[in-house]
mmCIF file of C-alpha atoms in Angstrom:
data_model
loop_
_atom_site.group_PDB
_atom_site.id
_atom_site.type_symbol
_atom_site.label_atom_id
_atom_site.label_comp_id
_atom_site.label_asym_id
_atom_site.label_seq_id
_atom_site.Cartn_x
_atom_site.Cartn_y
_atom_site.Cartn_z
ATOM 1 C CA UNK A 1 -91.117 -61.969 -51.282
ATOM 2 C CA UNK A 2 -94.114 -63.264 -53.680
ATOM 3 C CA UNK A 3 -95.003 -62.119 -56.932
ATOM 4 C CA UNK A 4 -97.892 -62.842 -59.139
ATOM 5 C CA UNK A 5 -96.834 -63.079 -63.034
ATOM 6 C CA UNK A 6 -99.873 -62.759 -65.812
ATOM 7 C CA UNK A 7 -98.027 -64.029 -68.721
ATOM 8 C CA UNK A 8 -100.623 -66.383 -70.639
ATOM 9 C CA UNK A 9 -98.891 -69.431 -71.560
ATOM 10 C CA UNK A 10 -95.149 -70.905 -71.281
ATOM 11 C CA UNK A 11 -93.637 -69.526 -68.394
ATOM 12 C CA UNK A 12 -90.989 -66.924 -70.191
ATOM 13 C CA UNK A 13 -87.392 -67.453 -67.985
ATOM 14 C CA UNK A 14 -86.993 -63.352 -68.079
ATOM 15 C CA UNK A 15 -89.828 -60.667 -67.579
ATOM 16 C CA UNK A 16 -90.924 -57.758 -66.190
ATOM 17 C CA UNK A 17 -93.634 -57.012 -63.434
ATOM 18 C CA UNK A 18 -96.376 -55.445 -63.425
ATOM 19 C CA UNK A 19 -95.268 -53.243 -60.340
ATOM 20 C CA UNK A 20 -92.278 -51.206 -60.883
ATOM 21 C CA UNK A 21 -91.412 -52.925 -64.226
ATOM 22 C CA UNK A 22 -88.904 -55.389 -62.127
ATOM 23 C CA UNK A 23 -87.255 -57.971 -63.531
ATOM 24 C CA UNK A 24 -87.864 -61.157 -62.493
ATOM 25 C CA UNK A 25 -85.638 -64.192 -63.680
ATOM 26 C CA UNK A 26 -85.105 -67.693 -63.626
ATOM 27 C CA UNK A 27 -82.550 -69.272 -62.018
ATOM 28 C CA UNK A 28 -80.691 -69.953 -65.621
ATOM 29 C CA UNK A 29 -81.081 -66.448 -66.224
ATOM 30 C CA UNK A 30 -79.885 -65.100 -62.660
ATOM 31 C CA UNK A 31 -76.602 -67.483 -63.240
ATOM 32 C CA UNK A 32 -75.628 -65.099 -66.409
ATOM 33 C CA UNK A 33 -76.127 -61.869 -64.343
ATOM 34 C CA UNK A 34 -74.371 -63.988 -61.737
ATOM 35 C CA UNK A 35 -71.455 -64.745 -64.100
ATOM 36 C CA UNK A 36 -70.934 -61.803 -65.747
ATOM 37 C CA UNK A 37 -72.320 -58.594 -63.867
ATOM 38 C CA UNK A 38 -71.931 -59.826 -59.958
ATOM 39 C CA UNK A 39 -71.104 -55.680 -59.584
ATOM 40 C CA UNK A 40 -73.888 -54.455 -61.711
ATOM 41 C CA UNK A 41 -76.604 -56.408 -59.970
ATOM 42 C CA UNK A 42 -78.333 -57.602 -57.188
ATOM 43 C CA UNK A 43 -80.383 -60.800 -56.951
ATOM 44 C CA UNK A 44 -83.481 -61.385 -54.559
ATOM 45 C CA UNK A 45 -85.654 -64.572 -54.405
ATOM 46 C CA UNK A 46 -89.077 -64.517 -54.883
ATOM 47 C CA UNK A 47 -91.679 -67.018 -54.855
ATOM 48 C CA UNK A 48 -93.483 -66.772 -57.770
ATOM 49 C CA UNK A 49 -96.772 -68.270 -57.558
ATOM 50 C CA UNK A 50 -97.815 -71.613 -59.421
ATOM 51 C CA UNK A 51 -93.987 -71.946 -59.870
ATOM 52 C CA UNK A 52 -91.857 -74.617 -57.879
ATOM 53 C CA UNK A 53 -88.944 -73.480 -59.705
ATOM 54 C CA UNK A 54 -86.770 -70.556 -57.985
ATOM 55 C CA UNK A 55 -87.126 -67.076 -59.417
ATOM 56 C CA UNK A 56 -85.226 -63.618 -58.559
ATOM 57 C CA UNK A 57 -85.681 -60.034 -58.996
ATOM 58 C CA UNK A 58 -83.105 -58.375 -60.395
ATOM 59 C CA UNK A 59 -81.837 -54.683 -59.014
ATOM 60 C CA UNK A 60 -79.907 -53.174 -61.434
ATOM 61 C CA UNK A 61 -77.584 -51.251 -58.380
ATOM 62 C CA UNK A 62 -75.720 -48.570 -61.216
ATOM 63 C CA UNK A 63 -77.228 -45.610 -62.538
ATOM 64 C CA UNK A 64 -75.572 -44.382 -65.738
ATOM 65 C CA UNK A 65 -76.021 -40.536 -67.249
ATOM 66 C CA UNK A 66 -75.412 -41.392 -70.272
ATOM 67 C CA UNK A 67 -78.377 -40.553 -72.712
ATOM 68 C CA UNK A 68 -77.277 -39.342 -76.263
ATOM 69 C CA UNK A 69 -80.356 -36.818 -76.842
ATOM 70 C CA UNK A 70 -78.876 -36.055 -80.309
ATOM 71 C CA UNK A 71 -79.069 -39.444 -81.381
ATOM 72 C CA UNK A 72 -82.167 -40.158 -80.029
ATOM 73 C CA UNK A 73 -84.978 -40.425 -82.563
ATOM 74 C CA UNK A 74 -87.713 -38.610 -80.256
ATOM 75 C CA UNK A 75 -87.658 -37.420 -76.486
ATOM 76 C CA UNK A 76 -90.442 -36.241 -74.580
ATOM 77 C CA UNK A 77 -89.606 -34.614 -71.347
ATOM 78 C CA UNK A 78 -92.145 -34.668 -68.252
ATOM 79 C CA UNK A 79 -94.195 -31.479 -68.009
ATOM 80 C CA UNK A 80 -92.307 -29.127 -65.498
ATOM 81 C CA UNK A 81 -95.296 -29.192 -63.107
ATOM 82 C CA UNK A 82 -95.667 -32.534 -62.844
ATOM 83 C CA UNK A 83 -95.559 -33.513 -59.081
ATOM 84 C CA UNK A 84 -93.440 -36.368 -59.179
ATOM 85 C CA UNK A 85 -91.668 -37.157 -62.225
ATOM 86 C CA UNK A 86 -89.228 -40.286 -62.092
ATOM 87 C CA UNK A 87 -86.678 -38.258 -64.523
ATOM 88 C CA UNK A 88 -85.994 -35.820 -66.834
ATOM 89 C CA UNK A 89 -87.607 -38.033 -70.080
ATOM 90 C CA UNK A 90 -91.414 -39.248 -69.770
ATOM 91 C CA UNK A 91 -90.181 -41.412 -72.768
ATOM 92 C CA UNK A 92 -87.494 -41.937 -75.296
ATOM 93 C CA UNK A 93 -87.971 -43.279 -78.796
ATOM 94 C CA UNK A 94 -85.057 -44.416 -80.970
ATOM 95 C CA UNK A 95 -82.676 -44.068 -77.312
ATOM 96 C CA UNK A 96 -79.014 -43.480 -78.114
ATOM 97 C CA UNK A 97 -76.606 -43.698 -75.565
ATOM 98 C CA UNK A 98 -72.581 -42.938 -75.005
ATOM 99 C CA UNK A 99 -71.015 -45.910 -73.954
ATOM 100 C CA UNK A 100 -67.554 -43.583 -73.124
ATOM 101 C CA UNK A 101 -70.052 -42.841 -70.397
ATOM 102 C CA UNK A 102 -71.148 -45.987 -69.451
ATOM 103 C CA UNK A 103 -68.419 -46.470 -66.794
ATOM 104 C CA UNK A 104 -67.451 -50.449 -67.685
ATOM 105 C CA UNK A 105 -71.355 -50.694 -66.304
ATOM 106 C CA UNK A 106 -72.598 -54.455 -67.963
ATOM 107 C CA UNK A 107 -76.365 -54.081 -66.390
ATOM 108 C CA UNK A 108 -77.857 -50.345 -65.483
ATOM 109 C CA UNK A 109 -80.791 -48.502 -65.572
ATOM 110 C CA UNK A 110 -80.598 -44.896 -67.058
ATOM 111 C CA UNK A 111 -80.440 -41.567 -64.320
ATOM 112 C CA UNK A 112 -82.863 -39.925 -66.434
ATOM 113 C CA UNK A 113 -84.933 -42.128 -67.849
ATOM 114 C CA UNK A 114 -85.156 -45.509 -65.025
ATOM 115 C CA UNK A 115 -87.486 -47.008 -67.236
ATOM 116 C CA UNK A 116 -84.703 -48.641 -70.093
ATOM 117 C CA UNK A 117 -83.162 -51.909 -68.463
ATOM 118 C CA UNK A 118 -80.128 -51.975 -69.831
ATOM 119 C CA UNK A 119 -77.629 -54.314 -70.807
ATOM 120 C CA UNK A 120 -74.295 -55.068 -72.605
ATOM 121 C CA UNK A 121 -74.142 -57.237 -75.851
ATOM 122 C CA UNK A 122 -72.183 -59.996 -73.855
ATOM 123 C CA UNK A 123 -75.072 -59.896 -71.357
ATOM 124 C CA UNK A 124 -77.503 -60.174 -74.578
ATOM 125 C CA UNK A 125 -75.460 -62.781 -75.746
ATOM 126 C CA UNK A 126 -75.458 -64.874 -72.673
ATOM 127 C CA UNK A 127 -79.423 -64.413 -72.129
ATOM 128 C CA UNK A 128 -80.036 -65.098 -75.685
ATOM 129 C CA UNK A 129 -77.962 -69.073 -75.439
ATOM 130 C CA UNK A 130 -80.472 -69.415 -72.127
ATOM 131 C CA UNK A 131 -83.545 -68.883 -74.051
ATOM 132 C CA UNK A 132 -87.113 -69.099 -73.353
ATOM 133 C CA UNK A 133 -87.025 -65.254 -72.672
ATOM 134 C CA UNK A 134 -90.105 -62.923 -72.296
ATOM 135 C CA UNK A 135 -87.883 -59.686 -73.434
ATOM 136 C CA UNK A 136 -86.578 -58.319 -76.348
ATOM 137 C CA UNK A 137 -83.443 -56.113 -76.998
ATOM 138 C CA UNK A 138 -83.098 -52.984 -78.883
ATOM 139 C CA UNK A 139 -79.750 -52.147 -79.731
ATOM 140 C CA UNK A 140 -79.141 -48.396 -78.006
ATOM 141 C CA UNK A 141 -75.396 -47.986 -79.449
ATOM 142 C CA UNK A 142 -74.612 -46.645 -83.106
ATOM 143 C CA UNK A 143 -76.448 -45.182 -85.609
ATOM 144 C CA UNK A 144 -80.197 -44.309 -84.803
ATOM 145 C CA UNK A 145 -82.134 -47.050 -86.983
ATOM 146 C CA UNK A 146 -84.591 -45.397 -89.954
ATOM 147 C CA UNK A 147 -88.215 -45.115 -88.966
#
């Protein structure tokens, strides 16, 4: 597999592609999914061009129904006549979920809404000590935060 990254400058060691929004990962960063979510996750190399250094996409293999709507700041659901929605939410601002629902789950993606990558805070943790990353976390447990 080969895929082409546009990120101007540093090479980030986490980020998303263009197709599919799949995550693509350095090797330090596929060792923490490695570590601590071998059953959430499934790693695939890819060459990425310009790059020497191995990469992988990540497949986040659960898929958690576990969307708070009531905690959620805003939803917007597709339009029923849409031909081929990818869930029940075109998007999701402020997402809440209910981790009793999460199943144990450390990496999933969302049944309704495959768009949120998500992770646990030890998973945070542990990408946060590697660094260099070209994502950001929102937290998605709790209280919703104020506009």
């Amino acid at each position: 597999m080969k895929a082409l990254i546009a990120t101007p400058g540093k090479r980030r060691a986490f980020v998303f592609s263009v197709i599919e929004r799949a995550p693509i990962v350095s090797n330090a960063v596929a060792n923490v999914f490695r570590a601590l979510a071998p059953d959430d996750v499934q790693l695939f190399p890819v060459m990425v061009e310009g790059e020497a250094d191995p990469f992988f996409v990540v497949n986040a293999i659960k898929v958690v129904d576990c969307i708070d709507e009531a905690r959620c700041r805003e939803v917007h659901h597709d339009d029923e006549d849409d031909p081929s929605p990818e869930g029940e939410y075109q998007w999701i601002y402020g997402l809440r979920i209910d981790p009793t629902k999460t199943e144990g789950a450390q990496v999933f993606r969302l049944k309704k809404f495959k768009t949120a990558f998500i992770v646990s805070e030890d998973i945070k943790n542990a990408l946060e000590g590697v660094g260099n990353l070209g994502v950001s976390f929102e937290r998605v447990t709790g209280a919703p935060e104020p506009h």
